[in-house]
mmCIF file of C-alpha atoms in Angstrom:
data_model
loop_
_atom_site.group_PDB
_atom_site.id
_atom_site.type_symbol
_atom_site.label_atom_id
_atom_site.label_comp_id
_atom_site.label_asym_id
_atom_site.label_seq_id
_atom_site.Cartn_x
_atom_site.Cartn_y
_atom_site.Cartn_z
ATOM 1 C CA UNK A 7 52.078 29.229 158.031
ATOM 2 C CA UNK A 8 50.889 32.893 159.207
ATOM 3 C CA UNK A 9 52.335 35.100 157.060
ATOM 4 C CA UNK A 10 54.073 38.155 158.728
ATOM 5 C CA UNK A 11 54.647 42.403 158.269
ATOM 6 C CA UNK A 12 58.152 42.208 158.216
ATOM 7 C CA UNK A 13 59.377 43.692 155.080
ATOM 8 C CA UNK A 14 56.867 46.483 156.114
ATOM 9 C CA UNK A 15 57.464 46.855 159.638
ATOM 10 C CA UNK A 16 60.918 47.658 158.851
ATOM 11 C CA UNK A 17 60.277 50.162 156.082
ATOM 12 C CA UNK A 18 58.284 51.939 157.935
ATOM 13 C CA UNK A 19 60.035 51.995 160.925
ATOM 14 C CA UNK A 20 63.021 53.623 159.194
ATOM 15 C CA UNK A 21 60.610 55.770 156.631
ATOM 16 C CA UNK A 22 58.921 57.206 159.500
ATOM 17 C CA UNK A 23 62.712 58.686 160.970
ATOM 18 C CA UNK A 24 64.398 58.710 157.621
ATOM 19 C CA UNK A 25 62.119 61.387 155.170
ATOM 20 C CA UNK A 26 62.775 64.195 156.206
ATOM 21 C CA UNK A 27 66.688 64.199 157.719
ATOM 22 C CA UNK A 28 70.106 62.185 157.408
ATOM 23 C CA UNK A 29 69.716 57.826 157.996
ATOM 24 C CA UNK A 30 71.413 55.861 160.237
ATOM 25 C CA UNK A 31 69.675 52.873 160.107
ATOM 26 C CA UNK A 32 69.474 49.596 157.331
ATOM 27 C CA UNK A 33 67.180 47.738 156.560
ATOM 28 C CA UNK A 34 68.127 43.758 156.330
ATOM 29 C CA UNK A 35 66.153 40.689 153.927
ATOM 30 C CA UNK A 36 67.601 37.844 155.861
ATOM 31 C CA UNK A 37 66.400 33.947 155.860
ATOM 32 C CA UNK A 38 66.370 32.989 158.905
ATOM 33 C CA UNK A 39 65.704 30.005 160.617
ATOM 34 C CA UNK A 40 62.701 29.037 161.494
ATOM 35 C CA UNK A 41 62.139 28.181 165.779
ATOM 36 C CA UNK A 42 59.153 26.351 167.827
ATOM 37 C CA UNK A 43 56.054 25.219 165.013
ATOM 38 C CA UNK A 44 58.478 26.557 162.358
ATOM 39 C CA UNK A 45 61.719 24.458 163.002
ATOM 40 C CA UNK A 46 63.681 23.067 160.248
ATOM 41 C CA UNK A 47 62.233 25.977 157.916
ATOM 42 C CA UNK A 48 63.642 28.428 156.542
ATOM 43 C CA UNK A 49 61.762 31.701 156.021
ATOM 44 C CA UNK A 50 62.152 35.437 154.928
ATOM 45 C CA UNK A 51 62.242 38.097 157.282
ATOM 46 C CA UNK A 52 63.216 41.723 157.136
ATOM 47 C CA UNK A 53 64.273 43.418 159.916
ATOM 48 C CA UNK A 54 66.213 46.817 161.277
ATOM 49 C CA UNK A 55 70.041 47.895 161.723
ATOM 50 C CA UNK A 56 71.158 51.135 163.109
ATOM 51 C CA UNK A 57 74.137 51.313 162.354
ATOM 52 C CA UNK A 58 75.369 53.439 165.212
ATOM 53 C CA UNK A 59 75.118 51.058 168.031
ATOM 54 C CA UNK A 60 74.493 48.057 165.586
ATOM 55 C CA UNK A 61 71.236 46.657 167.530
ATOM 56 C CA UNK A 62 68.775 44.888 165.721
ATOM 57 C CA UNK A 63 65.069 46.462 166.162
ATOM 58 C CA UNK A 64 62.396 44.421 164.142
ATOM 59 C CA UNK A 65 59.372 45.950 164.994
ATOM 60 C CA UNK A 66 56.379 43.353 163.033
ATOM 61 C CA UNK A 67 53.749 41.289 164.495
ATOM 62 C CA UNK A 68 53.467 44.254 166.197
ATOM 63 C CA UNK A 69 57.126 43.180 168.615
ATOM 64 C CA UNK A 70 58.817 45.540 170.593
ATOM 65 C CA UNK A 71 62.770 43.865 169.787
ATOM 66 C CA UNK A 72 65.192 45.540 170.626
ATOM 67 C CA UNK A 73 68.630 43.546 170.790
ATOM 68 C CA UNK A 74 72.814 44.139 169.268
ATOM 69 C CA UNK A 75 72.857 42.532 166.027
ATOM 70 C CA UNK A 76 74.983 39.736 167.034
ATOM 71 C CA UNK A 77 72.551 38.046 169.178
ATOM 72 C CA UNK A 78 69.867 38.441 167.316
ATOM 73 C CA UNK A 79 71.211 36.894 163.441
ATOM 74 C CA UNK A 80 72.783 33.581 165.903
ATOM 75 C CA UNK A 81 69.074 33.063 167.669
ATOM 76 C CA UNK A 82 67.937 32.836 163.391
ATOM 77 C CA UNK A 83 71.022 31.621 162.566
ATOM 78 C CA UNK A 84 71.848 34.135 159.530
ATOM 79 C CA UNK A 85 74.792 34.417 159.994
ATOM 80 C CA UNK A 86 74.977 30.144 159.106
ATOM 81 C CA UNK A 87 72.953 30.382 156.226
ATOM 82 C CA UNK A 88 74.715 33.814 155.121
ATOM 83 C CA UNK A 89 71.953 34.542 152.687
ATOM 84 C CA UNK A 90 70.928 38.312 153.196
ATOM 85 C CA UNK A 91 70.959 42.122 151.729
ATOM 86 C CA UNK A 92 71.013 45.003 153.597
ATOM 87 C CA UNK A 93 69.749 48.234 152.156
ATOM 88 C CA UNK A 94 70.027 51.569 152.547
ATOM 89 C CA UNK A 95 67.725 54.494 152.950
ATOM 90 C CA UNK A 96 68.461 55.390 149.400
ATOM 91 C CA UNK A 97 68.963 52.040 148.569
ATOM 92 C CA UNK A 98 65.020 51.483 149.978
ATOM 93 C CA UNK A 99 63.415 54.032 148.684
ATOM 94 C CA UNK A 100 65.134 52.387 144.745
ATOM 95 C CA UNK A 101 63.223 48.912 145.399
ATOM 96 C CA UNK A 102 59.336 50.272 146.420
ATOM 97 C CA UNK A 103 59.637 51.880 143.329
ATOM 98 C CA UNK A 104 61.144 50.097 141.265
ATOM 99 C CA UNK A 105 59.127 46.873 142.787
ATOM 100 C CA UNK A 106 55.765 48.781 143.813
ATOM 101 C CA UNK A 107 56.153 46.813 147.039
ATOM 102 C CA UNK A 108 57.634 46.341 150.504
ATOM 103 C CA UNK A 109 59.710 43.366 149.747
ATOM 104 C CA UNK A 110 61.227 41.004 149.738
ATOM 105 C CA UNK A 111 63.929 42.232 146.654
ATOM 106 C CA UNK A 112 66.368 40.649 146.095
ATOM 107 C CA UNK A 113 66.136 37.131 148.313
ATOM 108 C CA UNK A 114 65.422 34.125 147.468
ATOM 109 C CA UNK A 115 65.430 31.119 150.011
ATOM 110 C CA UNK A 116 66.503 27.540 150.243
ATOM 111 C CA UNK A 117 62.482 26.595 150.982
ATOM 112 C CA UNK A 118 60.620 30.208 148.893
ATOM 113 C CA UNK A 119 59.759 31.636 152.101
#
């Protein structure tokens, strides 16, 4: 399985927008259900939520996805799985210093991926 850059992409997206001002984004680490060649495999994934509009922004692996949070989370069966953690920008900064990496920090998936 190819490893992606979702954790790094989420942090970089938020950092670019929140480093010097107020922040209306959260980062979500969630267990998602794989699709296509990954069907039947759950894995960890990170994405950004714009808390003003409730839109998901996913820039991982060169993507440029923006869509309503409900639709995005339904596609990945995220709410059905029910294993997610949300972080404010302040929490992201603390976790980055504490763990010295982009994540996941607290998410443990059923498959370990």
